[in-house]
PDB file of C-alpha atoms and ligand atoms in Angstrom:
ATOM      1  CA  MET A   1      -7.342  25.074   1.341  1.00 84.00           C
ATOM      2  CA  SER A   2      -5.133  22.544   3.025  1.00 93.00           C
ATOM      3  CA  PHE A   3      -1.329  22.806   3.367  1.00 97.00           C
ATOM      4  CA  ASN A   4       0.640  19.709   2.304  1.00 98.00           C
ATOM      5  CA  VAL A   5       4.201  18.623   2.989  1.00 98.00           C
ATOM      6  CA  ALA A   6       5.472  15.620   0.982  1.00 98.00           C
ATOM      7  CA  ILE A   7       8.384  13.856   2.441  1.00 98.00           C
ATOM      8  CA  ASP A   8       9.953  11.140   0.028  1.00 98.00           C
ATOM      9  CA  GLY A   9      13.158   9.100   0.203  1.00 97.00           C
ATOM     10  CA  PRO A  10      14.495   5.769   0.473  1.00 95.00           C
ATOM     11  CA  ALA A  11      13.937   3.125   3.149  1.00 90.00           C
ATOM     12  CA  GLY A  12      15.514   3.940   6.522  1.00 89.00           C
ATOM     13  CA  ALA A  13      16.380   7.421   5.927  1.00 93.00           C
ATOM     14  CA  GLY A  14      14.118   8.450   9.040  1.00 92.00           C
ATOM     15  CA  LYS A  15      11.236   9.800   7.294  1.00 95.00           C
ATOM     16  CA  SER A  16       8.519   8.430   9.634  1.00 92.00           C
ATOM     17  CA  THR A  17      10.391   9.652  12.798  1.00 94.00           C
ATOM     18  CA  ILE A  18      11.067  13.045  11.171  1.00 97.00           C
ATOM     19  CA  ALA A  19       7.410  13.302   9.529  1.00 97.00           C
ATOM     20  CA  ARG A  20       5.892  12.301  12.962  1.00 95.00           C
ATOM     21  CA  ALA A  21       8.121  14.722  14.944  1.00 96.00           C
ATOM     22  CA  CYS A  22       7.215  17.613  12.422  1.00 97.00           C
ATOM     23  CA  ALA A  23       3.408  16.789  12.533  1.00 95.00           C
ATOM     24  CA  GLU A  24       3.451  16.990  16.178  1.00 93.00           C
ATOM     25  CA  LYS A  25       5.194  20.490  16.180  1.00 95.00           C
ATOM     26  CA  THR A  26       2.865  21.830  13.481  1.00 95.00           C
ATOM     27  CA  GLY A  27      -0.462  20.125  14.418  1.00 93.00           C
ATOM     28  CA  PHE A  28      -0.542  18.464  10.754  1.00 95.00           C
ATOM     29  CA  LEU A  29      -1.831  15.117  10.234  1.00 94.00           C
ATOM     30  CA  TYR A  30       0.921  12.576   9.809  1.00 94.00           C
ATOM     31  CA  VAL A  31       0.164  10.061   6.944  1.00 95.00           C
ATOM     32  CA  ASP A  32       2.440   7.136   6.560  1.00 96.00           C
ATOM     33  CA  THR A  33       1.796   5.864   3.155  1.00 97.00           C
ATOM     34  CA  GLY A  34       4.379   2.884   3.311  1.00 96.00           C
ATOM     35  CA  ALA A  35       2.027   1.619   6.138  1.00 97.00           C
ATOM     36  CA  MET A  36      -0.790   1.505   3.490  1.00 97.00           C
ATOM     37  CA  TYR A  37       1.269  -0.631   1.154  1.00 98.00           C
ATOM     38  CA  ARG A  38       2.551  -2.771   3.922  1.00 97.00           C
ATOM     39  CA  ALA A  39      -1.089  -3.535   4.874  1.00 98.00           C
ATOM     40  CA  ILE A  40      -1.842  -4.653   1.294  1.00 98.00           C
ATOM     41  CA  GLY A  41       1.409  -6.743   1.224  1.00 98.00           C
ATOM     42  CA  LEU A  42       0.418  -8.368   4.537  1.00 98.00           C
ATOM     43  CA  TYR A  43      -3.035  -9.323   3.151  1.00 98.00           C
ATOM     44  CA  PHE A  44      -1.130 -11.361   0.420  1.00 98.00           C
ATOM     45  CA  LEU A  45       1.039 -12.847   2.801  1.00 98.00           C
ATOM     46  CA  ASP A  46      -1.833 -13.847   5.159  1.00 98.00           C
ATOM     47  CA  GLN A  47      -3.739 -15.391   2.252  1.00 98.00           C
ATOM     48  CA  GLY A  48      -0.812 -17.246   0.766  1.00 98.00           C
ATOM     49  CA  ILE A  49      -1.059 -15.258  -2.406  1.00 98.00           C
ATOM     50  CA  ASP A  50       2.131 -15.330  -4.343  1.00 98.00           C
ATOM     51  CA  ILE A  51       3.501 -11.765  -4.103  1.00 98.00           C
ATOM     52  CA  ARG A  52       5.393 -12.179  -7.321  1.00 98.00           C
ATOM     53  CA  ASP A  53       2.273 -13.056  -9.210  1.00 98.00           C
ATOM     54  CA  GLU A  54       0.836  -9.796 -10.358  1.00 98.00           C
ATOM     55  CA  GLU A  55      -2.301 -11.100 -11.907  1.00 98.00           C
ATOM     56  CA  ALA A  56      -3.215 -13.131  -8.628  1.00 98.00           C
ATOM     57  CA  CYS A  57      -2.618  -9.878  -6.476  1.00 98.00           C
ATOM     58  CA  ARG A  58      -4.802  -7.955  -8.764  1.00 98.00           C
ATOM     59  CA  GLU A  59      -7.507 -10.269  -8.697  1.00 98.00           C
ATOM     60  CA  HIS A  60      -7.573 -10.218  -4.781  1.00 97.00           C
ATOM     61  CA  LEU A  61      -7.495  -6.446  -4.456  1.00 97.00           C
ATOM     62  CA  ASP A  62     -11.238  -6.042  -4.169  1.00 96.00           C
ATOM     63  CA  GLU A  63     -11.183  -8.102  -1.055  1.00 97.00           C
ATOM     64  CA  ILE A  64      -8.906  -5.552   0.616  1.00 97.00           C
ATOM     65  CA  SER A  65      -9.966  -2.418   2.548  1.00 96.00           C
ATOM     66  CA  VAL A  66      -7.324  -0.316   4.062  1.00 96.00           C
ATOM     67  CA  ARG A  67      -8.286   2.671   6.353  1.00 92.00           C
ATOM     68  CA  ILE A  68      -6.335   4.913   8.441  1.00 91.00           C
ATOM     69  CA  ALA A  69      -7.525   6.184  11.725  1.00 92.00           C
ATOM     70  CA  TYR A  70      -6.100   8.420  14.415  1.00 90.00           C
ATOM     71  CA  GLU A  71      -6.326   7.187  18.053  1.00 90.00           C
ATOM     72  CA  GLU A  72      -4.832   9.338  20.785  1.00 85.00           C
ATOM     73  CA  GLY A  73      -2.914  11.145  18.035  1.00 79.00           C
ATOM     74  CA  LEU A  74      -1.284   7.975  16.668  1.00 85.00           C
ATOM     75  CA  GLN A  75      -1.942   6.723  13.081  1.00 89.00           C
ATOM     76  CA  GLN A  76      -3.545   3.289  13.145  1.00 95.00           C
ATOM     77  CA  ILE A  77      -3.861   0.951  10.096  1.00 96.00           C
ATOM     78  CA  TYR A  78      -6.844  -1.075   9.633  1.00 97.00           C
ATOM     79  CA  LEU A  79      -6.868  -4.029   7.172  1.00 98.00           C
ATOM     80  CA  ASN A  80     -10.432  -5.244   6.502  1.00 97.00           C
ATOM     81  CA  ASP A  81     -11.352  -3.856  10.183  1.00 93.00           C
ATOM     82  CA  GLU A  82      -8.354  -5.553  11.875  1.00 97.00           C
ATOM     83  CA  ASN A  83      -5.764  -3.146  13.463  1.00 98.00           C
ATOM     84  CA  VAL A  84      -2.567  -4.262  11.788  1.00 98.00           C
ATOM     85  CA  SER A  85      -0.303  -1.418  12.871  1.00 97.00           C
ATOM     86  CA  ALA A  86       2.065  -3.695  14.576  1.00 96.00           C
ATOM     87  CA  ARG A  87       1.876  -6.614  12.359  1.00 97.00           C
ATOM     88  CA  ILE A  88       3.042  -4.565   9.163  1.00 97.00           C
ATOM     89  CA  ARG A  89       6.357  -3.751  10.748  1.00 92.00           C
ATOM     90  CA  THR A  90       8.018  -7.009  10.026  1.00 91.00           C
ATOM     91  CA  GLN A  91      10.743  -7.467   7.339  1.00 86.00           C
ATOM     92  CA  GLU A  92       8.407  -9.697   5.423  1.00 93.00           C
ATOM     93  CA  ALA A  93       5.687  -7.199   5.204  1.00 96.00           C
ATOM     94  CA  GLY A  94       8.175  -4.609   3.969  1.00 92.00           C
ATOM     95  CA  GLU A  95       9.350  -6.900   1.399  1.00 92.00           C
ATOM     96  CA  ALA A  96       5.804  -7.761   0.395  1.00 96.00           C
ATOM     97  CA  ALA A  97       5.184  -4.082   0.288  1.00 96.00           C
ATOM     98  CA  SER A  98       8.108  -3.161  -1.847  1.00 92.00           C
ATOM     99  CA  VAL A  99       7.311  -6.014  -4.585  1.00 95.00           C
ATOM    100  CA  THR A 100       3.621  -5.362  -4.784  1.00 97.00           C
ATOM    101  CA  SER A 101       3.753  -1.527  -4.501  1.00 96.00           C
ATOM    102  CA  ALA A 102       5.298  -1.914  -8.161  1.00 95.00           C
ATOM    103  CA  TYR A 103       1.798  -3.160  -9.324  1.00 97.00           C
ATOM    104  CA  LYS A 104      -0.391  -0.548 -11.272  1.00 96.00           C
ATOM    105  CA  ALA A 105      -3.643  -1.769  -9.667  1.00 97.00           C
ATOM    106  CA  VAL A 106      -2.232  -1.623  -6.197  1.00 97.00           C
ATOM    107  CA  ARG A 107      -0.968   1.988  -6.679  1.00 97.00           C
ATOM    108  CA  GLU A 108      -4.263   2.990  -8.133  1.00 96.00           C
ATOM    109  CA  LYS A 109      -6.044   1.516  -5.047  1.00 96.00           C
ATOM    110  CA  LEU A 110      -4.281   3.847  -2.781  1.00 96.00           C
ATOM    111  CA  LEU A 111      -3.856   6.858  -4.732  1.00 96.00           C
ATOM    112  CA  GLU A 112      -7.359   8.253  -4.063  1.00 91.00           C
ATOM    113  CA  LEU A 113      -7.264   7.507  -0.228  1.00 93.00           C
ATOM    114  CA  GLN A 114      -4.087   9.458  -0.162  1.00 97.00           C
ATOM    115  CA  ARG A 115      -5.217  12.439  -2.184  1.00 97.00           C
ATOM    116  CA  LYS A 116      -8.502  12.514  -0.519  1.00 94.00           C
ATOM    117  CA  THR A 117      -6.810  12.629   3.008  1.00 94.00           C
ATOM    118  CA  ALA A 118      -4.570  15.509   1.914  1.00 97.00           C
ATOM    119  CA  SER A 119      -7.339  17.642   0.343  1.00 96.00           C
ATOM    120  CA  GLU A 120      -9.281  17.396   3.544  1.00 95.00           C
ATOM    121  CA  ASN A 121      -6.341  17.977   5.928  1.00 95.00           C
ATOM    122  CA  ASP A 122      -3.203  19.830   6.528  1.00 96.00           C
ATOM    123  CA  VAL A 123      -0.848  16.776   6.196  1.00 96.00           C
ATOM    124  CA  ILE A 124       2.852  15.754   6.294  1.00 97.00           C
ATOM    125  CA  MET A 125       2.773  12.527   4.197  1.00 98.00           C
ATOM    126  CA  ASP A 126       5.710  10.399   3.721  1.00 97.00           C
ATOM    127  CA  GLY A 127       6.463   7.765   1.047  1.00 96.00           C
ATOM    128  CA  ARG A 128       8.134   7.474  -2.122  1.00 95.00           C
ATOM    129  CA  ASP A 129       6.014   9.290  -4.842  1.00 96.00           C
ATOM    130  CA  ILE A 130       4.269  11.681  -2.811  1.00 98.00           C
ATOM    131  CA  GLY A 131       5.894  14.797  -4.383  1.00 97.00           C
ATOM    132  CA  THR A 132       6.060  13.263  -7.734  1.00 97.00           C
ATOM    133  CA  THR A 133       2.724  11.704  -8.275  1.00 96.00           C
ATOM    134  CA  ILE A 134       0.385  11.886  -5.358  1.00 97.00           C
ATOM    135  CA  LEU A 135       0.742  15.642  -4.387  1.00 98.00           C
ATOM    136  CA  PRO A 136       2.292  17.374  -7.302  1.00 97.00           C
ATOM    137  CA  GLU A 137       1.035  20.587  -5.864  1.00 97.00           C
ATOM    138  CA  ALA A 138       2.325  20.212  -2.469  1.00 98.00           C
ATOM    139  CA  GLU A 139       3.402  23.407  -0.757  1.00 98.00           C
ATOM    140  CA  LEU A 140       6.579  21.875   0.329  1.00 98.00           C
ATOM    141  CA  LYS A 141       8.370  18.792  -0.911  1.00 98.00           C
ATOM    142  CA  ILE A 142      11.517  17.256   0.874  1.00 98.00           C
ATOM    143  CA  TYR A 143      13.673  14.414  -0.387  1.00 98.00           C
ATOM    144  CA  LEU A 144      15.123  12.904   2.713  1.00 98.00           C
ATOM    145  CA  THR A 145      18.081  10.597   2.299  1.00 97.00           C
ATOM    146  CA  ALA A 146      20.973   9.176   4.181  1.00 96.00           C
ATOM    147  CA  SER A 147      23.856   6.972   2.852  1.00 96.00           C
ATOM    148  CA  SER A 148      23.046   3.174   2.559  1.00 95.00           C
ATOM    149  CA  GLU A 149      25.971   2.608   5.141  1.00 96.00           C
ATOM    150  CA  GLU A 150      24.358   5.055   7.624  1.00 96.00           C
ATOM    151  CA  ARG A 151      20.719   3.611   7.026  1.00 96.00           C
ATOM    152  CA  ALA A 152      22.007   0.064   7.704  1.00 96.00           C
ATOM    153  CA  ARG A 153      24.152   1.123  10.921  1.00 95.00           C
ATOM    154  CA  ARG A 154      20.787   2.832  12.084  1.00 93.00           C
ATOM    155  CA  ARG A 155      18.753  -0.258  11.423  1.00 91.00           C
ATOM    156  CA  TYR A 156      21.422  -2.607  12.891  1.00 94.00           C
ATOM    157  CA  LYS A 157      21.533  -0.511  16.067  1.00 93.00           C
ATOM    158  CA  GLU A 158      17.950  -0.582  16.345  1.00 88.00           C
ATOM    159  CA  LEU A 159      17.671  -4.459  16.112  1.00 89.00           C
ATOM    160  CA  LEU A 160      20.599  -4.920  18.696  1.00 93.00           C
ATOM    161  CA  GLU A 161      18.678  -2.666  21.023  1.00 92.00           C
ATOM    162  CA  LYS A 162      15.626  -4.938  20.786  1.00 87.00           C
ATOM    163  CA  GLY A 163      17.780  -7.827  21.429  1.00 90.00           C
ATOM    164  CA  GLN A 164      17.623  -9.332  18.093  1.00 86.00           C
ATOM    165  CA  GLU A 165      20.548 -10.794  16.227  1.00 88.00           C
ATOM    166  CA  ALA A 166      21.603  -9.082  12.904  1.00 89.00           C
ATOM    167  CA  SER A 167      24.320  -8.851  10.257  1.00 94.00           C
ATOM    168  CA  LEU A 168      25.226  -5.298   9.226  1.00 96.00           C
ATOM    169  CA  ASP A 169      26.338  -6.560   5.836  1.00 96.00           C
ATOM    170  CA  ASP A 170      23.121  -8.338   5.238  1.00 94.00           C
ATOM    171  CA  ILE A 171      21.101  -5.351   6.415  1.00 94.00           C
ATOM    172  CA  GLN A 172      22.999  -3.140   3.933  1.00 95.00           C
ATOM    173  CA  LYS A 173      22.566  -5.552   1.110  1.00 95.00           C
ATOM    174  CA  GLU A 174      18.850  -5.632   1.882  1.00 92.00           C
ATOM    175  CA  ILE A 175      18.558  -1.821   1.950  1.00 93.00           C
ATOM    176  CA  GLU A 176      20.325  -1.648  -1.240  1.00 95.00           C
ATOM    177  CA  GLU A 177      18.233  -4.279  -2.998  1.00 93.00           C
ATOM    178  CA  ARG A 178      15.091  -2.315  -1.714  1.00 90.00           C
ATOM    179  CA  ASP A 179      16.406   0.941  -2.994  1.00 93.00           C
ATOM    180  CA  TYR A 180      17.048  -0.459  -6.385  1.00 94.00           C
ATOM    181  CA  ARG A 181      13.498  -2.103  -6.575  1.00 92.00           C
ATOM    182  CA  ASP A 182      11.677   1.125  -5.481  1.00 91.00           C
ATOM    183  CA  MET A 183      13.818   3.390  -7.665  1.00 95.00           C
ATOM    184  CA  HIS A 184      13.556   1.172 -10.807  1.00 95.00           C
ATOM    185  CA  ARG A 185       9.830   0.091 -11.028  1.00 92.00           C
ATOM    186  CA  GLU A 186       8.090   1.276 -14.012  1.00 93.00           C
ATOM    187  CA  ILE A 187       5.337   3.081 -12.211  1.00 93.00           C
ATOM    188  CA  SER A 188       5.904   5.941  -9.798  1.00 92.00           C
ATOM    189  CA  PRO A 189       9.515   5.096  -8.986  1.00 94.00           C
ATOM    190  CA  LEU A 190      11.246   6.769  -6.054  1.00 95.00           C
ATOM    191  CA  LYS A 191      12.956   9.929  -7.296  1.00 95.00           C
ATOM    192  CA  MET A 192      13.273  13.433  -6.206  1.00 97.00           C
ATOM    193  CA  ALA A 193      10.761  15.974  -7.577  1.00 97.00           C
ATOM    194  CA  GLU A 194      12.379  18.788  -9.439  1.00 97.00           C
ATOM    195  CA  ASP A 195      11.058  21.265  -6.924  1.00 97.00           C
ATOM    196  CA  ALA A 196      11.999  19.356  -3.901  1.00 98.00           C
ATOM    197  CA  VAL A 197      14.417  20.419  -1.183  1.00 98.00           C
ATOM    198  CA  LEU A 198      17.153  17.704  -0.611  1.00 98.00           C
ATOM    199  CA  VAL A 199      18.011  16.909   3.009  1.00 97.00           C
ATOM    200  CA  ASP A 200      20.810  14.393   3.565  1.00 96.00           C
ATOM    201  CA  SER A 201      20.393  13.136   7.072  1.00 95.00           C
ATOM    202  CA  SER A 202      23.625  11.071   7.197  1.00 94.00           C
ATOM    203  CA  ASP A 203      25.432  13.371   9.669  1.00 93.00           C
ATOM    204  CA  MET A 204      22.438  15.060  11.074  1.00 94.00           C
ATOM    205  CA  THR A 205      20.530  14.374  14.206  1.00 94.00           C
ATOM    206  CA  ILE A 206      16.721  13.885  14.364  1.00 94.00           C
ATOM    207  CA  SER A 207      16.235  17.306  15.936  1.00 95.00           C
ATOM    208  CA  GLU A 208      18.310  18.939  13.454  1.00 97.00           C
ATOM    209  CA  VAL A 209      16.469  17.492  10.541  1.00 97.00           C
ATOM    210  CA  THR A 210      13.159  18.246  12.156  1.00 97.00           C
ATOM    211  CA  GLU A 211      14.066  21.883  12.712  1.00 97.00           C
ATOM    212  CA  THR A 212      15.328  22.298   9.143  1.00 97.00           C
ATOM    213  CA  ILE A 213      12.027  21.068   7.805  1.00 97.00           C
ATOM    214  CA  ILE A 214       9.951  23.107  10.368  1.00 97.00           C
ATOM    215  CA  ALA A 215      11.824  26.273   9.286  1.00 97.00           C
ATOM    216  CA  LEU A 216      10.905  25.446   5.712  1.00 97.00           C
ATOM    217  CA  ILE A 217       7.309  24.788   6.564  1.00 97.00           C
ATOM    218  CA  GLU A 218       7.173  28.337   8.451  1.00 96.00           C
ATOM    219  CA  GLU A 219       8.964  29.886   5.407  1.00 95.00           C
ATOM    220  CA  ARG A 220       6.271  28.607   2.934  1.00 94.00           C
ATOM    221  CA  LYS A 221       3.365  29.283   5.273  1.00 90.00           C
ATOM    222  CA  GLY A 222       4.470  32.883   5.716  1.00 87.00           C
ATOM    223  CA  GLU A 223       2.988  35.730   3.891  1.00 46.00           C
ATOM    224  CA  PRO A 224       4.399  35.710   0.111  1.00 51.00           C
ATOM    225  CA  ALA A 225       5.483  39.143   0.426  1.00 40.00           C
ATOM    226  CA  GLU A 226       7.801  38.371   3.245  1.00 42.00           C
ATOM    227  CA  GLU A 227       9.313  35.377   1.695  1.00 44.00           C
ATOM    228  CA  PRO A 228      12.865  35.841   0.667  1.00 41.00           C
ATOM    229  CA  ALA A 229      13.301  36.150  -3.090  1.00 39.00           C
ATOM    230  CA  CYS A 230      15.462  33.640  -4.889  1.00 36.00           C
ATOM    231  CA  GLU A 231      19.021  34.706  -3.846  1.00 35.00           C
ATOM    232  CA  GLN A 232      21.413  32.546  -5.498  1.00 32.00           C
ATOM    233  CA  PRO A 233      19.956  31.637  -8.976  1.00 32.00           C
ATOM    234  CA  GLU A 234      23.208  30.082 -10.247  1.00 34.00           C
ATOM    235  CA  LYS A 235      23.904  28.086  -7.278  1.00 31.00           C
ATOM    236  CA  ASN A 236      20.396  26.679  -7.055  1.00 33.00           C
ATOM    237  CA  ALA A 237      20.517  25.918 -10.841  1.00 32.00           C
ATOM    238  CA  GLU A 238      23.737  23.927 -10.311  1.00 31.00           C
ATOM    239  CA  ARG A 239      22.105  22.007  -7.466  1.00 30.00           C
ATOM    240  CA  SER A 240      19.090  21.208  -9.444  1.00 32.00           C
ATOM    241  CA  THR A 241      21.221  19.741 -12.063  1.00 30.00           C
ATOM    242  CA  ASP A 242      22.833  17.629  -9.465  1.00 32.00           C
ATOM    243  CA  LYS A 243      19.574  16.402  -8.537  1.00 32.00           C
ATOM    244  CA  GLN A 244      18.522  14.983 -12.177  1.00 32.00           C
ATOM    245  CA  PRO A 245      16.892  11.742 -11.616  1.00 31.00           C
ATOM    246  CA  GLY A 246      19.803   9.608 -13.119  1.00 29.00           C
ATOM    247  CA  LYS A 247      22.044  11.182 -10.371  1.00 29.00           C
ATOM    248  CA  SER A 248      20.186  11.816  -7.342  1.00 32.00           C
ATOM    249  CA  ALA A 249      17.408   9.144  -7.372  1.00 30.00           C
ATOM    250  CA  GLU A 250      19.690   6.390  -8.312  1.00 31.00           C
ATOM    251  CA  GLN A 251      22.560   7.212  -6.188  1.00 33.00           C
ATOM    252  CA  PRO A 252      21.356   9.583  -3.640  1.00 38.00           C
ATOM    253  CA  THR A 253      22.646   7.544  -0.719  1.00 35.00           C
ATOM    254  CA  ASP A 254      26.118   7.505  -2.043  1.00 32.00           C
ATOM    255  CA  GLU A 255      26.520  11.236  -2.411  1.00 33.00           C
ATOM    256  CA  PRO A 256      25.933  12.732   1.025  1.00 32.00           C
ATOM    257  CA  ALA A 257      25.247  16.528   0.768  1.00 35.00           C
ATOM    258  CA  GLU A 258      27.537  19.040   2.160  1.00 33.00           C
ATOM    259  CA  LYS A 259      26.172  19.900   5.685  1.00 34.00           C
ATOM    260  CA  THR A 260      26.038  23.593   5.183  1.00 32.00           C
ATOM    261  CA  PRO A 261      22.409  24.969   5.420  1.00 34.00           C
ATOM    262  CA  GLY A 262      22.637  26.361   1.870  1.00 33.00           C
ATOM    263  CA  ASN A 263      23.045  22.821   0.686  1.00 34.00           C
ATOM    264  CA  GLN A 264      20.208  21.292   2.604  1.00 39.00           C
ATOM    265  CA  ARG A 265      17.699  23.739   1.347  1.00 42.00           C
ATOM    266  CA  THR A 266      16.752  25.743  -1.540  1.00 36.00           C
ATOM    267  CA  ASN A 267      16.040  29.381  -0.855  1.00 31.00           C
ATOM    268  CA  CYS A 268      14.350  29.888  -4.293  1.00 33.00           C
ATOM    269  CA  ARG A 269      10.590  29.856  -4.242  1.00 34.00           C
ATOM    270  CA  ASN A 270       9.098  27.324  -6.658  1.00 36.00           C
ATOM    271  CA  GLU A 271       7.174  28.517  -9.474  1.00 39.00           C
ATOM    272  CA  LYS A 272       3.838  28.029  -7.776  1.00 38.00           C
ATOM    273  CA  GLN A 273       4.875  30.340  -4.872  1.00 34.00           C
ATOM    274  CA  LYS A 274       6.245  32.991  -7.362  1.00 31.00           C
ATOM    275  CA  GLU A 275       2.810  33.008  -9.115  1.00 36.00           C
ATOM    276  CA  ARG A 276       1.150  33.364  -5.662  1.00 33.00           C
ATOM    277  CA  ALA A 277       3.596  36.138  -4.696  1.00 31.00           C
ATOM    278  CA  ALA A 278       2.531  37.853  -7.949  1.00 33.00           C
ATOM    279  CA  GLY A 279      -0.997  37.679  -6.978  1.00 33.00           C
ATOM    280  CA  ALA A 280      -1.964  34.992  -9.595  1.00 29.00           C
TER     281      ALA A 280
HETATM  282  O1  LIG B   1       8.300   3.333   3.859  1.00 94.00           O
HETATM  283  P1  LIG B   1       8.108   1.963   4.011  1.00 94.00           P
HETATM  284  O2  LIG B   1       9.425   1.140   4.229  1.00 94.00           O
HETATM  285  O3  LIG B   1       7.124   1.455   5.147  1.00 94.00           O
HETATM  286  O4  LIG B   1       7.360   1.330   2.822  1.00 94.00           O
HETATM  287  C1  LIG B   1       7.288   0.114   2.284  1.00 94.00           C
HETATM  288  C2  LIG B   1       7.274  -0.226   0.870  1.00 94.00           C
HETATM  289  O5  LIG B   1       6.187   0.457   0.353  1.00 94.00           O
HETATM  290  C3  LIG B   1       8.604   0.562   0.132  1.00 94.00           C
HETATM  291  O6  LIG B   1       9.468  -0.369  -0.049  1.00 94.00           O
HETATM  292  C4  LIG B   1       7.944   0.873  -1.074  1.00 94.00           C
HETATM  293  C5  LIG B   1       6.489   1.007  -0.943  1.00 94.00           C
HETATM  294  N1  LIG B   1       6.007   2.340  -0.962  1.00 94.00           N
HETATM  295  C6  LIG B   1       5.669   2.957  -2.134  1.00 94.00           C
HETATM  296  O7  LIG B   1       5.852   2.153  -3.092  1.00 94.00           O
HETATM  297  N2  LIG B   1       5.210   4.187  -2.293  1.00 94.00           N
HETATM  298  C7  LIG B   1       4.853   4.935  -1.229  1.00 94.00           C
HETATM  299  N3  LIG B   1       4.420   6.093  -1.252  1.00 94.00           N
HETATM  300  C8  LIG B   1       5.145   4.330   0.099  1.00 94.00           C
HETATM  301  C9  LIG B   1       5.746   3.098   0.214  1.00 94.00           C
END
């Protein structure tokens, strides 16, 4: 049986960098589901289909084939046999993905591909609804976030380093608009799964976040009998109340978690793991 790790969170929280680093260390397959939505968004842009017209997008979905392949260890995205891995990385493709990923038919098209990949491989899959919808039985779920200010600063720095002009205010506004759209759509909105571990990367380095997640993977992969029991039920209960959708999913970026390890991770095993430990 495969071991699946779900990493969800808002745009710019560092999901793909972290997921890729964790995949490298564990040997798991890294699956970037955002890239799949971007490929579909790109098709609509290429064909001049109005991305705001749900019916038109739905009608053209059958013309689209999205495939992921791994070449020299790197995920490549093919759109109707064209490698679009570079072309999907534009602001426009991200915007088109954010708009059209709200459509039921678009989500249904990708659901099977994502589930099949996870059933056949140990994966670290990142996206928006992996822990809540695609892999509700994932062995480990992470909700990775950072304040919108910090995410905007990171993006701004990235663009300046590439020699591109940018406005920090505009970037933050775009990030907040994208968060709002991703969190408020009707189908599979971005929200933290109840049994996910919250990791706020605002004040953490990439290697700190990677190490935190690797430690969690190792803990969950360990023999159930050796796993620590739920140590602080009251504290965890409080944290999970903090993470109710209305609070954590709609405002996760404005409420950086405290940076103590206890607040970045939950020590309590989830119900599924408890059942396993009990031999179910
Ligand atoms: O992670 P990203 O920025 O590459 O994702 C682009 C868009 O795709 C994002 O704004 C929302 C959508 N998306 C989604 O709806 N569900 C996913 N599992 C992944 C991405």
